[in-house]
Structure formats: C-alpha cells, structure tokens
Short mmCIF file of C-alpha atoms in Angstrom, two decimals:
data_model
loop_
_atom_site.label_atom_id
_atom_site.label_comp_id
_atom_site.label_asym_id
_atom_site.label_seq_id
_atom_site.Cartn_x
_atom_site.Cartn_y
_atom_site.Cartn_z
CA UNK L 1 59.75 48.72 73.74
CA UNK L 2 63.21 50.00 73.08
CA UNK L 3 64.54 53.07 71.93
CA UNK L 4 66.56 53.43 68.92
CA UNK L 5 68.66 56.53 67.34
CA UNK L 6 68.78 56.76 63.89
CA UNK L 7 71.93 58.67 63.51
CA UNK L 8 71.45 60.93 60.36
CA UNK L 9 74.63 60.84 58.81
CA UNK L 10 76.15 62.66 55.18
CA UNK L 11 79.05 63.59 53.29
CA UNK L 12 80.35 66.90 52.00
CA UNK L 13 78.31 66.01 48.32
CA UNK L 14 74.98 64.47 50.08
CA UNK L 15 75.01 67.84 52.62
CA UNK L 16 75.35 69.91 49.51
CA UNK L 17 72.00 68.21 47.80
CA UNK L 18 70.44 68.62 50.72
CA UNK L 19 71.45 72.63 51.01
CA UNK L 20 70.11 72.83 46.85
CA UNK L 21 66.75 71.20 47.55
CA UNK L 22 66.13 72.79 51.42
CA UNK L 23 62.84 73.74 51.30
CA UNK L 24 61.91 70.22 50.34
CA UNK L 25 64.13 68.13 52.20
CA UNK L 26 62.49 70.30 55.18
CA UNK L 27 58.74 69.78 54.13
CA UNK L 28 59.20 65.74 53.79
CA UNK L 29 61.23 65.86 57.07
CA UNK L 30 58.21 67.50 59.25
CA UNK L 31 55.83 64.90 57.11
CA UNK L 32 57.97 62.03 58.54
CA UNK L 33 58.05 63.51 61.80
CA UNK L 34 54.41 63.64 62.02
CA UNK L 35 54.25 59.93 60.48
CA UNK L 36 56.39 58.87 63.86
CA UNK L 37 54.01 61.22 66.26
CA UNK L 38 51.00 59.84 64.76
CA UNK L 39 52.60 55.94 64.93
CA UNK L 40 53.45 56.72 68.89
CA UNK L 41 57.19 55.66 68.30
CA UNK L 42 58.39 59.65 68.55
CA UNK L 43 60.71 60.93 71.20
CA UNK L 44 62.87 63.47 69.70
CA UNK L 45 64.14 64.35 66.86
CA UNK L 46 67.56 67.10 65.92
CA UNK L 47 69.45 68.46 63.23
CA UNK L 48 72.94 69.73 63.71
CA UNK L 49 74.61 73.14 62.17
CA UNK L 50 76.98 73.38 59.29
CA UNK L 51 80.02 71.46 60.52
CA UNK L 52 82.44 74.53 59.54
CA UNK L 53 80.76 75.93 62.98
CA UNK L 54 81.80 73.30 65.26
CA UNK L 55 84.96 71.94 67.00
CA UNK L 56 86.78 68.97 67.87
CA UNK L 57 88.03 68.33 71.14
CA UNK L 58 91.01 65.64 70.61
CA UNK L 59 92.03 63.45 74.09
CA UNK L 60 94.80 62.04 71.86
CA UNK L 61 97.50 63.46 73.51
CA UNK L 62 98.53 64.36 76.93
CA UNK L 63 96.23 68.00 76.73
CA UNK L 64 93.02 68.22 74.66
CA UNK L 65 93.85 69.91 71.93
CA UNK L 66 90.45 71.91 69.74
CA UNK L 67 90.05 72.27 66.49
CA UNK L 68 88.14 74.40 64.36
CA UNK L 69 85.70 73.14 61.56
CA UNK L 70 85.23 72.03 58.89
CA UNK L 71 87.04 68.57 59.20
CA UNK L 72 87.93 67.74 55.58
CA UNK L 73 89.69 64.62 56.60
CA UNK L 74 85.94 63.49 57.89
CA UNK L 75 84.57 60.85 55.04
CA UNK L 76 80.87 61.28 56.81
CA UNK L 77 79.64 64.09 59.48
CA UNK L 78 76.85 63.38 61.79
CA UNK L 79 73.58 65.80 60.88
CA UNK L 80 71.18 65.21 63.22
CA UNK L 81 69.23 62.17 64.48
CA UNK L 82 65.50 61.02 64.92
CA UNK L 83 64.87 59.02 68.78
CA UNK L 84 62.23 56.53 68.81
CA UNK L 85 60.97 53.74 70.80
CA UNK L 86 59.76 50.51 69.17
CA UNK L 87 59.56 47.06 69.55
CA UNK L 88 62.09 45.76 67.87
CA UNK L 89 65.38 46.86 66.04
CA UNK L 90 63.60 45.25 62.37
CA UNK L 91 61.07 48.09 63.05
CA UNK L 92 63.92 50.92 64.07
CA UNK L 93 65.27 49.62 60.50
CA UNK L 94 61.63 49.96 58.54
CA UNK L 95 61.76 53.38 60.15
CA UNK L 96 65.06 54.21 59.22
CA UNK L 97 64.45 53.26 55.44
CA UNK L 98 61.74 56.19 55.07
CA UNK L 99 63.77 58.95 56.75
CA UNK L 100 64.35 61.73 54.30
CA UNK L 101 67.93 61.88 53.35
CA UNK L 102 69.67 62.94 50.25
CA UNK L 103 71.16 60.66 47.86
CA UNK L 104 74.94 59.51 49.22
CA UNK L 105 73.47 59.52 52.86
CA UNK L 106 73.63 57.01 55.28
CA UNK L 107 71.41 56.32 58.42
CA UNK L 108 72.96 54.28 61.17
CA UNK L 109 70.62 52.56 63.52
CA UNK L 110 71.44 52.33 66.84
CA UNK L 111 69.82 50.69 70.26
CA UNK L 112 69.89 53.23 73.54
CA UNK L 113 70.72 50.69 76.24
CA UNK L 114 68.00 51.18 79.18
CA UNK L 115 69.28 52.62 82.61
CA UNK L 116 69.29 49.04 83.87
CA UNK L 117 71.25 48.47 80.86
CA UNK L 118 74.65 50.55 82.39
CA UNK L 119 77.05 49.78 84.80
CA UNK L 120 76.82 52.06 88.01
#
C-alpha cells in the first residue's frame, strides 16, 4: 500500500461554481468521503479557505518578503486535498476521477514517498 494526495486544485471561475452550488458540492463531498472510509483507503481529507485570506511567503530574494491574498497572477490555487492509501497509483487515479470538483477543476495525483523513502 501507498499513500497518495489528490491535490484538489481550481481556478478563480471553477471556485466560483463551486461557491453557487455549496450546499451540493458539500453533500457529494461527505458521500465520497464516506465511499473512501467504507473502501478502507481513507486517511485524511482538507479543504482550504478563500485564498484572499492567505499569504505568500517569497524566498526569492535575499529577505522573505509576504504577500497578501488574493494572487491574481495564480492560473490555479490549491483547495484542499483528499490522503489515501492504495495499492497502486492506477487506483489513486480511479479515485481521483470520482472526487467532486466543479467543472474547470483539476485534481493532481500525487505519491507520499514512505519514511524509508527520504534522505536523513
């Protein structure tokens, strides 16, 4: 078994479709959360708040330097993410297809390397 992240991500018109249809989006997300519990293949799952509350921290210069949100330069933000272990990343994929994401969304898949995976 390996874990995968499936990094939930959107743009400023898919986030908006999302905000119109809410209640929804919400109800199929616990339904696919409860799909992964029942499979076994669960370990977490987050959404993020509206980008306009967050910061950057930028190590492109010789101080970080923060800046306030939103980031209209951005072409996709990160919303949140679903963690699960499976066998394989073709079955991180099949779960991937069936999150619940509005229409312009993407959902990148991603393997966690294991601690025996890392350099010390």
């Amino acid at each position: 078994m390996a874990k995968y992240l499936l990094i939930m991500r959107g743009t400023d018109d898919s986030n908006a479709a999302m905000m119109a249809n809410i209640d929804e989006m919400m109800a199929t997300s616990r339904q696919f959360i409860d799909d992964l519990l029942k499979s076994g293949v669960y370990v977490a799952a987050e959404g993020l708040d509206d980008p306009a509350e967050g910061v950057v921290v930028d190590f492109g210069g010789e101080t970080p330097v923060v800046t306030d949100g939103p980031y209209g330069e951005t072409k996709e933000l990160f919303g949140g993410f679903f963690l699960i272990d499976v066998a394989s990343k073709e079955e991180a994929v099949e779960w991937a297809k069936r999150v619940p994401a509005a229409p312009g969304a993407k959902v990148e898949v991603r393997r966690v390397p294991g601690s025996d995976e890392t350099p010390h």
